[in-house]
């Protein structure tokens, strides 16, 4: 799986241009008509995280993959995507119609009660999909149309007004019941294993003694992936035949060997960088993994 997609990458890949204020605007917001962005020759959407929030109204027959779950729909769906959870979607009928808006959390800073990430549709483990009736589609589409019209205006307070429109989308969804028809996709285990592996590898290589390996347990990874630790363990074991802990331990041991052979860091520095509180704990771990002492891997 690719690394987290940034706003800059989104604009380059989808639109081949960058807003002038992208780097300065921490609370960035934009809204799009789906048909203007997703063409018949569009590159398939990668299963990955984004570093921004997204609300989408998508029509047609689609399958959404969100964390370890998938949702198959035929009609209009309102979807909420947050930066903590990887996702993608597959269209079953060519280019669908609809709208979507993207924004950074800063867009709502000090403008709403609580944090965006605390809202049920954005919360870890929440249900992000809302199946829409024809009337609901019309009502929500009109909100997106207002945002599209407003963002092109020169009204000096347009983002305050747009913020109200986004809030209206959120409250409209809160009044609905999220779809309960989530089902486990046949590839869910391999998908969640891929995300786990990407998260694990993202922490390496260790390039300085001050850098620290932080996700060290199955619970740490489960929290990042917004899944129960038992579900994570089961998915990884069924996909790879190894436990989550085994994968983590083997990767730490391989990095430890590389650091012992190719740096002049002392054992305490290597121990700290790999997340061990005491060198003795690192020594015991290393001997258990390799049947040798750390010192035996030093190149003389």
PDB file of C-alpha atoms in Angstrom:
ATOM      1  CA  UNK A   1       0.000   0.000   0.000  1.00  0.00           C
ATOM      2  CA  UNK A   2       1.219   3.504  -0.798  1.00  0.00           C
ATOM      3  CA  UNK A   3       1.987   6.052   1.867  1.00  0.00           C
ATOM      4  CA  UNK A   4      -0.653   8.530   3.004  1.00  0.00           C
ATOM      5  CA  UNK A   5      -1.897  10.680   0.127  1.00  0.00           C
ATOM      6  CA  UNK A   6      -1.414  14.396   0.780  1.00  0.00           C
ATOM      7  CA  UNK A   7      -3.528  17.283  -0.451  1.00  0.00           C
ATOM      8  CA  UNK A   8      -0.731  18.209  -2.847  1.00  0.00           C
ATOM      9  CA  UNK A   9      -0.706  14.704  -4.330  1.00  0.00           C
ATOM     10  CA  UNK A  10      -4.491  14.751  -4.640  1.00  0.00           C
ATOM     11  CA  UNK A  11      -4.409  17.966  -6.678  1.00  0.00           C
ATOM     12  CA  UNK A  12      -1.508  16.818  -8.853  1.00  0.00           C
ATOM     13  CA  UNK A  13      -3.006  13.401  -9.632  1.00  0.00           C
ATOM     14  CA  UNK A  14      -6.640  14.410 -10.029  1.00  0.00           C
ATOM     15  CA  UNK A  15      -6.475  17.930 -11.415  1.00  0.00           C
ATOM     16  CA  UNK A  16      -2.876  18.520 -12.477  1.00  0.00           C
ATOM     17  CA  UNK A  17      -2.745  21.885 -10.673  1.00  0.00           C
ATOM     18  CA  UNK A  18      -2.184  23.276  -7.184  1.00  0.00           C
ATOM     19  CA  UNK A  19      -4.086  26.028  -5.379  1.00  0.00           C
ATOM     20  CA  UNK A  20      -1.861  29.028  -4.762  1.00  0.00           C
ATOM     21  CA  UNK A  21      -2.463  29.011  -1.002  1.00  0.00           C
ATOM     22  CA  UNK A  22      -2.255  25.263  -0.438  1.00  0.00           C
ATOM     23  CA  UNK A  23       0.819  25.291   1.810  1.00  0.00           C
ATOM     24  CA  UNK A  24      -0.269  28.328   3.816  1.00  0.00           C
ATOM     25  CA  UNK A  25      -3.893  27.339   4.333  1.00  0.00           C
ATOM     26  CA  UNK A  26      -3.921  24.860   7.240  1.00  0.00           C
ATOM     27  CA  UNK A  27      -7.729  24.759   7.147  1.00  0.00           C
ATOM     28  CA  UNK A  28      -7.911  24.084   3.415  1.00  0.00           C
ATOM     29  CA  UNK A  29     -11.328  23.419   1.863  1.00  0.00           C
ATOM     30  CA  UNK A  30     -12.538  22.651  -1.653  1.00  0.00           C
ATOM     31  CA  UNK A  31     -15.606  21.119  -3.278  1.00  0.00           C
ATOM     32  CA  UNK A  32     -16.023  19.324  -6.612  1.00  0.00           C
ATOM     33  CA  UNK A  33     -18.568  17.918  -8.980  1.00  0.00           C
ATOM     34  CA  UNK A  34     -17.634  14.245  -9.344  1.00  0.00           C
ATOM     35  CA  UNK A  35     -17.985  14.251 -13.123  1.00  0.00           C
ATOM     36  CA  UNK A  36     -15.387  17.005 -13.434  1.00  0.00           C
ATOM     37  CA  UNK A  37     -12.769  15.028 -11.516  1.00  0.00           C
ATOM     38  CA  UNK A  38     -13.417  11.325 -12.156  1.00  0.00           C
ATOM     39  CA  UNK A  39     -13.255  10.709 -15.895  1.00  0.00           C
ATOM     40  CA  UNK A  40     -13.581   7.453 -17.881  1.00  0.00           C
ATOM     41  CA  UNK A  41      -9.779   7.103 -18.008  1.00  0.00           C
ATOM     42  CA  UNK A  42      -9.199   7.953 -14.367  1.00  0.00           C
ATOM     43  CA  UNK A  43      -6.464   6.122 -12.479  1.00  0.00           C
ATOM     44  CA  UNK A  44      -7.973   3.609 -10.003  1.00  0.00           C
ATOM     45  CA  UNK A  45      -8.239   4.995  -6.491  1.00  0.00           C
ATOM     46  CA  UNK A  46      -5.557   3.499  -4.265  1.00  0.00           C
ATOM     47  CA  UNK A  47      -6.435   1.853  -0.975  1.00  0.00           C
ATOM     48  CA  UNK A  48      -4.635   4.227   1.348  1.00  0.00           C
ATOM     49  CA  UNK A  49      -5.018   6.977   3.899  1.00  0.00           C
ATOM     50  CA  UNK A  50      -5.358  10.652   3.018  1.00  0.00           C
ATOM     51  CA  UNK A  51      -4.195  13.498   5.225  1.00  0.00           C
ATOM     52  CA  UNK A  52      -7.537  15.284   4.846  1.00  0.00           C
ATOM     53  CA  UNK A  53     -11.230  14.695   5.528  1.00  0.00           C
ATOM     54  CA  UNK A  54     -13.669  13.956   2.726  1.00  0.00           C
ATOM     55  CA  UNK A  55     -17.463  13.929   2.412  1.00  0.00           C
ATOM     56  CA  UNK A  56     -18.831  12.410  -0.786  1.00  0.00           C
ATOM     57  CA  UNK A  57     -22.247  11.926  -2.349  1.00  0.00           C
ATOM     58  CA  UNK A  58     -21.783   9.203  -4.940  1.00  0.00           C
ATOM     59  CA  UNK A  59     -24.477   7.712  -7.153  1.00  0.00           C
ATOM     60  CA  UNK A  60     -24.480   4.380  -8.931  1.00  0.00           C
ATOM     61  CA  UNK A  61     -23.374   0.859  -8.176  1.00  0.00           C
ATOM     62  CA  UNK A  62     -20.220   0.934  -6.065  1.00  0.00           C
ATOM     63  CA  UNK A  63     -18.225  -1.055  -3.544  1.00  0.00           C
ATOM     64  CA  UNK A  64     -16.510   0.910  -0.797  1.00  0.00           C
ATOM     65  CA  UNK A  65     -13.564  -0.554   1.100  1.00  0.00           C
ATOM     66  CA  UNK A  66     -13.118   1.251   4.412  1.00  0.00           C
ATOM     67  CA  UNK A  67     -10.616  -0.057   6.995  1.00  0.00           C
ATOM     68  CA  UNK A  68     -11.433  -3.785   7.212  1.00  0.00           C
ATOM     69  CA  UNK A  69     -15.032  -3.451   5.978  1.00  0.00           C
ATOM     70  CA  UNK A  70     -16.721  -3.197   2.626  1.00  0.00           C
ATOM     71  CA  UNK A  71     -20.105  -1.851   1.625  1.00  0.00           C
ATOM     72  CA  UNK A  72     -21.863  -2.660  -1.633  1.00  0.00           C
ATOM     73  CA  UNK A  73     -24.493  -0.140  -2.707  1.00  0.00           C
ATOM     74  CA  UNK A  74     -26.682   0.517  -5.724  1.00  0.00           C
ATOM     75  CA  UNK A  75     -28.016   4.054  -5.585  1.00  0.00           C
ATOM     76  CA  UNK A  76     -27.021   7.225  -3.767  1.00  0.00           C
ATOM     77  CA  UNK A  77     -24.671   7.104  -0.790  1.00  0.00           C
ATOM     78  CA  UNK A  78     -23.297   9.773   1.507  1.00  0.00           C
ATOM     79  CA  UNK A  79     -19.835   8.752   2.702  1.00  0.00           C
ATOM     80  CA  UNK A  80     -17.564  10.265   5.349  1.00  0.00           C
ATOM     81  CA  UNK A  81     -13.823   9.565   5.220  1.00  0.00           C
ATOM     82  CA  UNK A  82     -11.303  10.550   7.903  1.00  0.00           C
ATOM     83  CA  UNK A  83      -7.474  10.719   7.785  1.00  0.00           C
ATOM     84  CA  UNK A  84      -7.037   7.815  10.222  1.00  0.00           C
ATOM     85  CA  UNK A  85      -8.693   5.141   8.085  1.00  0.00           C
ATOM     86  CA  UNK A  86      -7.526   3.878   4.664  1.00  0.00           C
ATOM     87  CA  UNK A  87     -10.191   3.564   1.993  1.00  0.00           C
ATOM     88  CA  UNK A  88     -10.986   3.156  -1.693  1.00  0.00           C
ATOM     89  CA  UNK A  89     -14.028   2.497  -3.838  1.00  0.00           C
ATOM     90  CA  UNK A  90     -14.776   0.537  -6.981  1.00  0.00           C
ATOM     91  CA  UNK A  91     -17.347   1.674  -9.506  1.00  0.00           C
ATOM     92  CA  UNK A  92     -19.510  -1.061 -10.996  1.00  0.00           C
ATOM     93  CA  UNK A  93     -21.088   1.040 -13.735  1.00  0.00           C
ATOM     94  CA  UNK A  94     -18.504   3.325 -15.250  1.00  0.00           C
ATOM     95  CA  UNK A  95     -18.227   6.922 -14.114  1.00  0.00           C
ATOM     96  CA  UNK A  96     -20.730   7.755 -11.387  1.00  0.00           C
ATOM     97  CA  UNK A  97     -22.179  11.161 -10.672  1.00  0.00           C
ATOM     98  CA  UNK A  98     -22.195  13.108  -7.435  1.00  0.00           C
ATOM     99  CA  UNK A  99     -20.118  15.529  -5.399  1.00  0.00           C
ATOM    100  CA  UNK A 100     -17.393  15.597  -2.806  1.00  0.00           C
ATOM    101  CA  UNK A 101     -15.660  18.122  -0.601  1.00  0.00           C
ATOM    102  CA  UNK A 102     -12.276  17.885   1.086  1.00  0.00           C
ATOM    103  CA  UNK A 103     -10.979  19.797   4.082  1.00  0.00           C
ATOM    104  CA  UNK A 104      -8.362  19.812   6.812  1.00  0.00           C
ATOM    105  CA  UNK A 105      -9.382  19.721  10.462  1.00  0.00           C
ATOM    106  CA  UNK A 106      -8.228  23.315  10.783  1.00  0.00           C
ATOM    107  CA  UNK A 107     -11.195  24.358   8.643  1.00  0.00           C
ATOM    108  CA  UNK A 108     -13.380  23.820  11.720  1.00  0.00           C
ATOM    109  CA  UNK A 109     -10.978  24.925  14.460  1.00  0.00           C
ATOM    110  CA  UNK A 110     -12.826  27.047  17.040  1.00  0.00           C
ATOM    111  CA  UNK A 111     -15.893  27.043  14.817  1.00  0.00           C
ATOM    112  CA  UNK A 112     -17.740  24.015  16.086  1.00  0.00           C
ATOM    113  CA  UNK A 113     -18.444  22.253  19.330  1.00  0.00           C
ATOM    114  CA  UNK A 114     -15.837  19.562  19.956  1.00  0.00           C
ATOM    115  CA  UNK A 115     -13.512  18.134  17.309  1.00  0.00           C
ATOM    116  CA  UNK A 116     -14.465  16.911  13.856  1.00  0.00           C
ATOM    117  CA  UNK A 117     -12.819  13.571  14.648  1.00  0.00           C
ATOM    118  CA  UNK A 118     -15.247  13.055  17.547  1.00  0.00           C
ATOM    119  CA  UNK A 119     -18.337  13.063  15.317  1.00  0.00           C
ATOM    120  CA  UNK A 120     -19.885   9.570  14.965  1.00  0.00           C
ATOM    121  CA  UNK A 121     -19.309   9.343  11.215  1.00  0.00           C
ATOM    122  CA  UNK A 122     -15.636  10.306  11.559  1.00  0.00           C
ATOM    123  CA  UNK A 123     -14.883   8.511  14.840  1.00  0.00           C
ATOM    124  CA  UNK A 124     -12.627   5.438  14.863  1.00  0.00           C
ATOM    125  CA  UNK A 125     -14.800   2.363  14.402  1.00  0.00           C
ATOM    126  CA  UNK A 126     -17.758   4.504  13.322  1.00  0.00           C
ATOM    127  CA  UNK A 127     -20.162   3.801  10.466  1.00  0.00           C
ATOM    128  CA  UNK A 128     -19.333   6.131   7.594  1.00  0.00           C
ATOM    129  CA  UNK A 129     -22.023   5.255   5.019  1.00  0.00           C
ATOM    130  CA  UNK A 130     -25.557   6.609   4.671  1.00  0.00           C
ATOM    131  CA  UNK A 131     -27.839   5.220   1.969  1.00  0.00           C
ATOM    132  CA  UNK A 132     -29.986   8.030   0.559  1.00  0.00           C
ATOM    133  CA  UNK A 133     -33.551   8.132  -0.663  1.00  0.00           C
ATOM    134  CA  UNK A 134     -34.380  10.168  -3.763  1.00  0.00           C
ATOM    135  CA  UNK A 135     -35.571  13.070  -1.600  1.00  0.00           C
ATOM    136  CA  UNK A 136     -32.456  12.950   0.582  1.00  0.00           C
ATOM    137  CA  UNK A 137     -30.271  12.897  -2.527  1.00  0.00           C
ATOM    138  CA  UNK A 138     -32.024  16.026  -3.838  1.00  0.00           C
ATOM    139  CA  UNK A 139     -31.687  17.866  -0.527  1.00  0.00           C
ATOM    140  CA  UNK A 140     -28.015  17.044  -0.032  1.00  0.00           C
ATOM    141  CA  UNK A 141     -27.195  17.700  -3.683  1.00  0.00           C
ATOM    142  CA  UNK A 142     -28.616  21.199  -3.289  1.00  0.00           C
ATOM    143  CA  UNK A 143     -26.200  21.779  -0.371  1.00  0.00           C
ATOM    144  CA  UNK A 144     -23.233  20.707  -2.499  1.00  0.00           C
ATOM    145  CA  UNK A 145     -24.468  22.962  -5.325  1.00  0.00           C
ATOM    146  CA  UNK A 146     -24.568  25.900  -2.916  1.00  0.00           C
ATOM    147  CA  UNK A 147     -20.978  25.161  -1.893  1.00  0.00           C
ATOM    148  CA  UNK A 148     -19.886  24.967  -5.550  1.00  0.00           C
ATOM    149  CA  UNK A 149     -21.547  28.292  -6.266  1.00  0.00           C
ATOM    150  CA  UNK A 150     -20.192  29.973  -3.147  1.00  0.00           C
ATOM    151  CA  UNK A 151     -16.581  28.877  -3.530  1.00  0.00           C
ATOM    152  CA  UNK A 152     -16.459  30.637  -6.921  1.00  0.00           C
ATOM    153  CA  UNK A 153     -17.862  33.853  -5.473  1.00  0.00           C
ATOM    154  CA  UNK A 154     -15.913  36.848  -4.196  1.00  0.00           C
ATOM    155  CA  UNK A 155     -18.035  37.147  -1.069  1.00  0.00           C
ATOM    156  CA  UNK A 156     -15.496  37.959   1.717  1.00  0.00           C
ATOM    157  CA  UNK A 157     -17.186  35.639   4.234  1.00  0.00           C
ATOM    158  CA  UNK A 158     -17.808  32.780   1.859  1.00  0.00           C
ATOM    159  CA  UNK A 159     -15.878  30.216   3.911  1.00  0.00           C
ATOM    160  CA  UNK A 160     -18.018  30.960   6.961  1.00  0.00           C
ATOM    161  CA  UNK A 161     -21.062  30.257   4.818  1.00  0.00           C
ATOM    162  CA  UNK A 162     -19.500  27.117   3.318  1.00  0.00           C
ATOM    163  CA  UNK A 163     -18.626  25.921   6.809  1.00  0.00           C
ATOM    164  CA  UNK A 164     -22.333  26.170   7.641  1.00  0.00           C
ATOM    165  CA  UNK A 165     -23.172  24.106   4.559  1.00  0.00           C
ATOM    166  CA  UNK A 166     -20.706  21.388   5.585  1.00  0.00           C
ATOM    167  CA  UNK A 167     -22.185  21.431   9.098  1.00  0.00           C
ATOM    168  CA  UNK A 168     -25.636  21.034   7.527  1.00  0.00           C
ATOM    169  CA  UNK A 169     -24.382  17.942   5.657  1.00  0.00           C
ATOM    170  CA  UNK A 170     -23.095  16.500   8.914  1.00  0.00           C
ATOM    171  CA  UNK A 171     -26.305  17.176  10.828  1.00  0.00           C
ATOM    172  CA  UNK A 172     -28.413  15.777   7.986  1.00  0.00           C
ATOM    173  CA  UNK A 173     -26.425  12.539   8.292  1.00  0.00           C
ATOM    174  CA  UNK A 174     -26.680  12.507  12.086  1.00  0.00           C
ATOM    175  CA  UNK A 175     -30.456  12.502  11.728  1.00  0.00           C
ATOM    176  CA  UNK A 176     -30.246   9.405   9.519  1.00  0.00           C
ATOM    177  CA  UNK A 177     -29.306   5.867  10.418  1.00  0.00           C
ATOM    178  CA  UNK A 178     -25.934   4.752   8.997  1.00  0.00           C
ATOM    179  CA  UNK A 179     -26.014   1.686   6.809  1.00  0.00           C
ATOM    180  CA  UNK A 180     -25.743  -1.545   8.780  1.00  0.00           C
ATOM    181  CA  UNK A 181     -25.185  -3.675   5.687  1.00  0.00           C
ATOM    182  CA  UNK A 182     -21.413  -3.693   6.020  1.00  0.00           C
ATOM    183  CA  UNK A 183     -19.984  -7.070   5.150  1.00  0.00           C
ATOM    184  CA  UNK A 184     -16.562  -8.638   5.231  1.00  0.00           C
ATOM    185  CA  UNK A 185     -15.029  -8.599   1.784  1.00  0.00           C
ATOM    186  CA  UNK A 186     -13.149 -11.764   0.749  1.00  0.00           C
ATOM    187  CA  UNK A 187      -9.969  -9.710   0.557  1.00  0.00           C
ATOM    188  CA  UNK A 188     -10.455  -7.884   3.865  1.00  0.00           C
ATOM    189  CA  UNK A 189      -7.812  -9.954   5.659  1.00  0.00           C
ATOM    190  CA  UNK A 190      -5.171  -9.395   3.005  1.00  0.00           C
ATOM    191  CA  UNK A 191      -6.095  -5.718   2.830  1.00  0.00           C
ATOM    192  CA  UNK A 192      -5.747  -5.146   6.576  1.00  0.00           C
ATOM    193  CA  UNK A 193      -2.478  -7.115   6.539  1.00  0.00           C
ATOM    194  CA  UNK A 194      -1.196  -4.827   3.804  1.00  0.00           C
ATOM    195  CA  UNK A 195      -2.052  -1.747   5.853  1.00  0.00           C
ATOM    196  CA  UNK A 196      -0.401  -3.243   8.941  1.00  0.00           C
ATOM    197  CA  UNK A 197       2.767  -4.005   6.946  1.00  0.00           C
ATOM    198  CA  UNK A 198       2.857  -0.482   5.513  1.00  0.00           C
ATOM    199  CA  UNK A 199       2.479   1.007   9.008  1.00  0.00           C
ATOM    200  CA  UNK A 200       5.250  -1.223  10.329  1.00  0.00           C
ATOM    201  CA  UNK A 201       7.648  -0.437   7.487  1.00  0.00           C
ATOM    202  CA  UNK A 202       6.922   3.281   7.639  1.00  0.00           C
ATOM    203  CA  UNK A 203       8.840   3.424  10.931  1.00  0.00           C
ATOM    204  CA  UNK A 204      12.067   2.226   9.289  1.00  0.00           C
ATOM    205  CA  UNK A 205      14.876   2.675   8.675  1.00  0.00           C
ATOM    206  CA  UNK A 206      16.042   4.140  11.987  1.00  0.00           C
ATOM    207  CA  UNK A 207      18.397   6.906  10.851  1.00  0.00           C
ATOM    208  CA  UNK A 208      19.497   8.548  14.103  1.00  0.00           C
ATOM    209  CA  UNK A 209      19.731   7.556  17.785  1.00  0.00           C
ATOM    210  CA  UNK A 210      17.058  10.146  18.586  1.00  0.00           C
ATOM    211  CA  UNK A 211      14.519   8.524  16.255  1.00  0.00           C
ATOM    212  CA  UNK A 212      12.266   6.096  18.102  1.00  0.00           C
ATOM    213  CA  UNK A 213      10.219   3.101  17.012  1.00  0.00           C
ATOM    214  CA  UNK A 214       6.827   3.762  18.611  1.00  0.00           C
ATOM    215  CA  UNK A 215       4.254   1.224  17.379  1.00  0.00           C
ATOM    216  CA  UNK A 216       5.544  -1.834  19.223  1.00  0.00           C
ATOM    217  CA  UNK A 217       2.496  -3.956  20.050  1.00  0.00           C
ATOM    218  CA  UNK A 218      -0.521  -5.446  18.328  1.00  0.00           C
ATOM    219  CA  UNK A 219      -2.688  -3.076  20.361  1.00  0.00           C
ATOM    220  CA  UNK A 220      -0.738  -0.080  19.037  1.00  0.00           C
ATOM    221  CA  UNK A 221      -1.395  -1.125  15.451  1.00  0.00           C
ATOM    222  CA  UNK A 222      -5.044  -2.042  16.075  1.00  0.00           C
ATOM    223  CA  UNK A 223      -5.644   1.439  17.449  1.00  0.00           C
ATOM    224  CA  UNK A 224      -4.068   3.030  14.373  1.00  0.00           C
ATOM    225  CA  UNK A 225      -6.156   0.825  12.079  1.00  0.00           C
ATOM    226  CA  UNK A 226      -9.416   1.416  13.992  1.00  0.00           C
ATOM    227  CA  UNK A 227     -10.048  -2.311  14.431  1.00  0.00           C
ATOM    228  CA  UNK A 228     -10.213  -4.620  17.437  1.00  0.00           C
ATOM    229  CA  UNK A 229      -6.881  -6.226  18.259  1.00  0.00           C
ATOM    230  CA  UNK A 230      -8.397  -9.721  18.009  1.00  0.00           C
ATOM    231  CA  UNK A 231      -9.604  -8.946  14.513  1.00  0.00           C
ATOM    232  CA  UNK A 232      -6.157  -7.694  13.518  1.00  0.00           C
ATOM    233  CA  UNK A 233      -4.433 -10.753  14.962  1.00  0.00           C
ATOM    234  CA  UNK A 234      -6.828 -13.116  13.218  1.00  0.00           C
ATOM    235  CA  UNK A 235      -6.495 -11.367   9.847  1.00  0.00           C
ATOM    236  CA  UNK A 236      -2.706 -11.374   9.928  1.00  0.00           C
ATOM    237  CA  UNK A 237      -2.449 -14.981  11.088  1.00  0.00           C
ATOM    238  CA  UNK A 238      -4.875 -16.178   8.383  1.00  0.00           C
ATOM    239  CA  UNK A 239      -3.042 -14.204   5.692  1.00  0.00           C
ATOM    240  CA  UNK A 240       0.575 -14.871   6.653  1.00  0.00           C
ATOM    241  CA  UNK A 241       0.552 -17.797   9.057  1.00  0.00           C
ATOM    242  CA  UNK A 242       2.358 -15.673  11.639  1.00  0.00           C
ATOM    243  CA  UNK A 243       1.120 -13.660  14.589  1.00  0.00           C
ATOM    244  CA  UNK A 244       1.152  -9.878  14.684  1.00  0.00           C
ATOM    245  CA  UNK A 245       3.718  -9.988  17.489  1.00  0.00           C
ATOM    246  CA  UNK A 246       5.985 -12.270  15.457  1.00  0.00           C
ATOM    247  CA  UNK A 247       5.969  -9.845  12.518  1.00  0.00           C
ATOM    248  CA  UNK A 248       6.809  -6.921  14.795  1.00  0.00           C
ATOM    249  CA  UNK A 249       9.557  -8.813  16.622  1.00  0.00           C
ATOM    250  CA  UNK A 250      11.185 -10.089  13.427  1.00  0.00           C
ATOM    251  CA  UNK A 251      11.215  -6.601  11.933  1.00  0.00           C
ATOM    252  CA  UNK A 252      12.750  -5.084  15.070  1.00  0.00           C
ATOM    253  CA  UNK A 253      15.386  -7.812  15.139  1.00  0.00           C
ATOM    254  CA  UNK A 254      16.285  -7.223  11.469  1.00  0.00           C
ATOM    255  CA  UNK A 255      16.645  -3.499  12.092  1.00  0.00           C
ATOM    256  CA  UNK A 256      18.748  -4.180  15.187  1.00  0.00           C
ATOM    257  CA  UNK A 257      21.135  -6.336  13.142  1.00  0.00           C
ATOM    258  CA  UNK A 258      21.443  -3.583  10.527  1.00  0.00           C
ATOM    259  CA  UNK A 259      22.192  -0.970  13.178  1.00  0.00           C
ATOM    260  CA  UNK A 260      24.744  -3.198  14.901  1.00  0.00           C
ATOM    261  CA  UNK A 261      26.557  -3.895  11.643  1.00  0.00           C
ATOM    262  CA  UNK A 262      26.398  -0.522   9.945  1.00  0.00           C
ATOM    263  CA  UNK A 263      26.480   2.147  12.661  1.00  0.00           C
ATOM    264  CA  UNK A 264      28.823   3.004  15.492  1.00  0.00           C
ATOM    265  CA  UNK A 265      25.957   3.584  17.929  1.00  0.00           C
ATOM    266  CA  UNK A 266      26.391   1.946  21.298  1.00  0.00           C
ATOM    267  CA  UNK A 267      23.997  -0.709  22.565  1.00  0.00           C
ATOM    268  CA  UNK A 268      22.118   1.800  24.720  1.00  0.00           C
ATOM    269  CA  UNK A 269      21.457   4.059  21.734  1.00  0.00           C
ATOM    270  CA  UNK A 270      20.255   1.173  19.584  1.00  0.00           C
ATOM    271  CA  UNK A 271      18.128  -0.109  22.440  1.00  0.00           C
ATOM    272  CA  UNK A 272      16.453   3.276  22.907  1.00  0.00           C
ATOM    273  CA  UNK A 273      15.829   3.847  19.198  1.00  0.00           C
ATOM    274  CA  UNK A 274      14.051   0.482  18.950  1.00  0.00           C
ATOM    275  CA  UNK A 275      11.718   1.322  21.819  1.00  0.00           C
ATOM    276  CA  UNK A 276      13.339  -0.528  24.713  1.00  0.00           C
ATOM    277  CA  UNK A 277      13.481   1.256  28.054  1.00  0.00           C
ATOM    278  CA  UNK A 278      16.556  -0.633  29.257  1.00  0.00           C
ATOM    279  CA  UNK A 279      19.513  -2.143  27.341  1.00  0.00           C
ATOM    280  CA  UNK A 280      19.026  -5.342  29.323  1.00  0.00           C
ATOM    281  CA  UNK A 281      15.535  -5.728  27.852  1.00  0.00           C
ATOM    282  CA  UNK A 282      16.968  -5.266  24.368  1.00  0.00           C
ATOM    283  CA  UNK A 283      19.722  -7.826  25.038  1.00  0.00           C
ATOM    284  CA  UNK A 284      17.187 -10.392  26.211  1.00  0.00           C
ATOM    285  CA  UNK A 285      14.918  -9.720  23.224  1.00  0.00           C
ATOM    286  CA  UNK A 286      17.792  -9.934  20.741  1.00  0.00           C
ATOM    287  CA  UNK A 287      19.107 -13.193  22.157  1.00  0.00           C
ATOM    288  CA  UNK A 288      15.623 -14.697  22.064  1.00  0.00           C
ATOM    289  CA  UNK A 289      15.232 -13.701  18.397  1.00  0.00           C
ATOM    290  CA  UNK A 290      18.702 -14.628  17.119  1.00  0.00           C
ATOM    291  CA  UNK A 291      20.160 -16.970  19.753  1.00  0.00           C
ATOM    292  CA  UNK A 292      23.170 -14.624  19.868  1.00  0.00           C
ATOM    293  CA  UNK A 293      24.185 -11.510  21.757  1.00  0.00           C
ATOM    294  CA  UNK A 294      24.061  -8.049  20.123  1.00  0.00           C
ATOM    295  CA  UNK A 295      27.831  -7.797  20.422  1.00  0.00           C
ATOM    296  CA  UNK A 296      28.354 -10.833  18.205  1.00  0.00           C
ATOM    297  CA  UNK A 297      26.897  -8.898  15.257  1.00  0.00           C
ATOM    298  CA  UNK A 298      29.331  -6.045  15.551  1.00  0.00           C
ATOM    299  CA  UNK A 299      31.746  -5.848  12.587  1.00  0.00           C
ATOM    300  CA  UNK A 300      35.261  -5.724  13.989  1.00  0.00           C
TER     301      UNK A 300
END
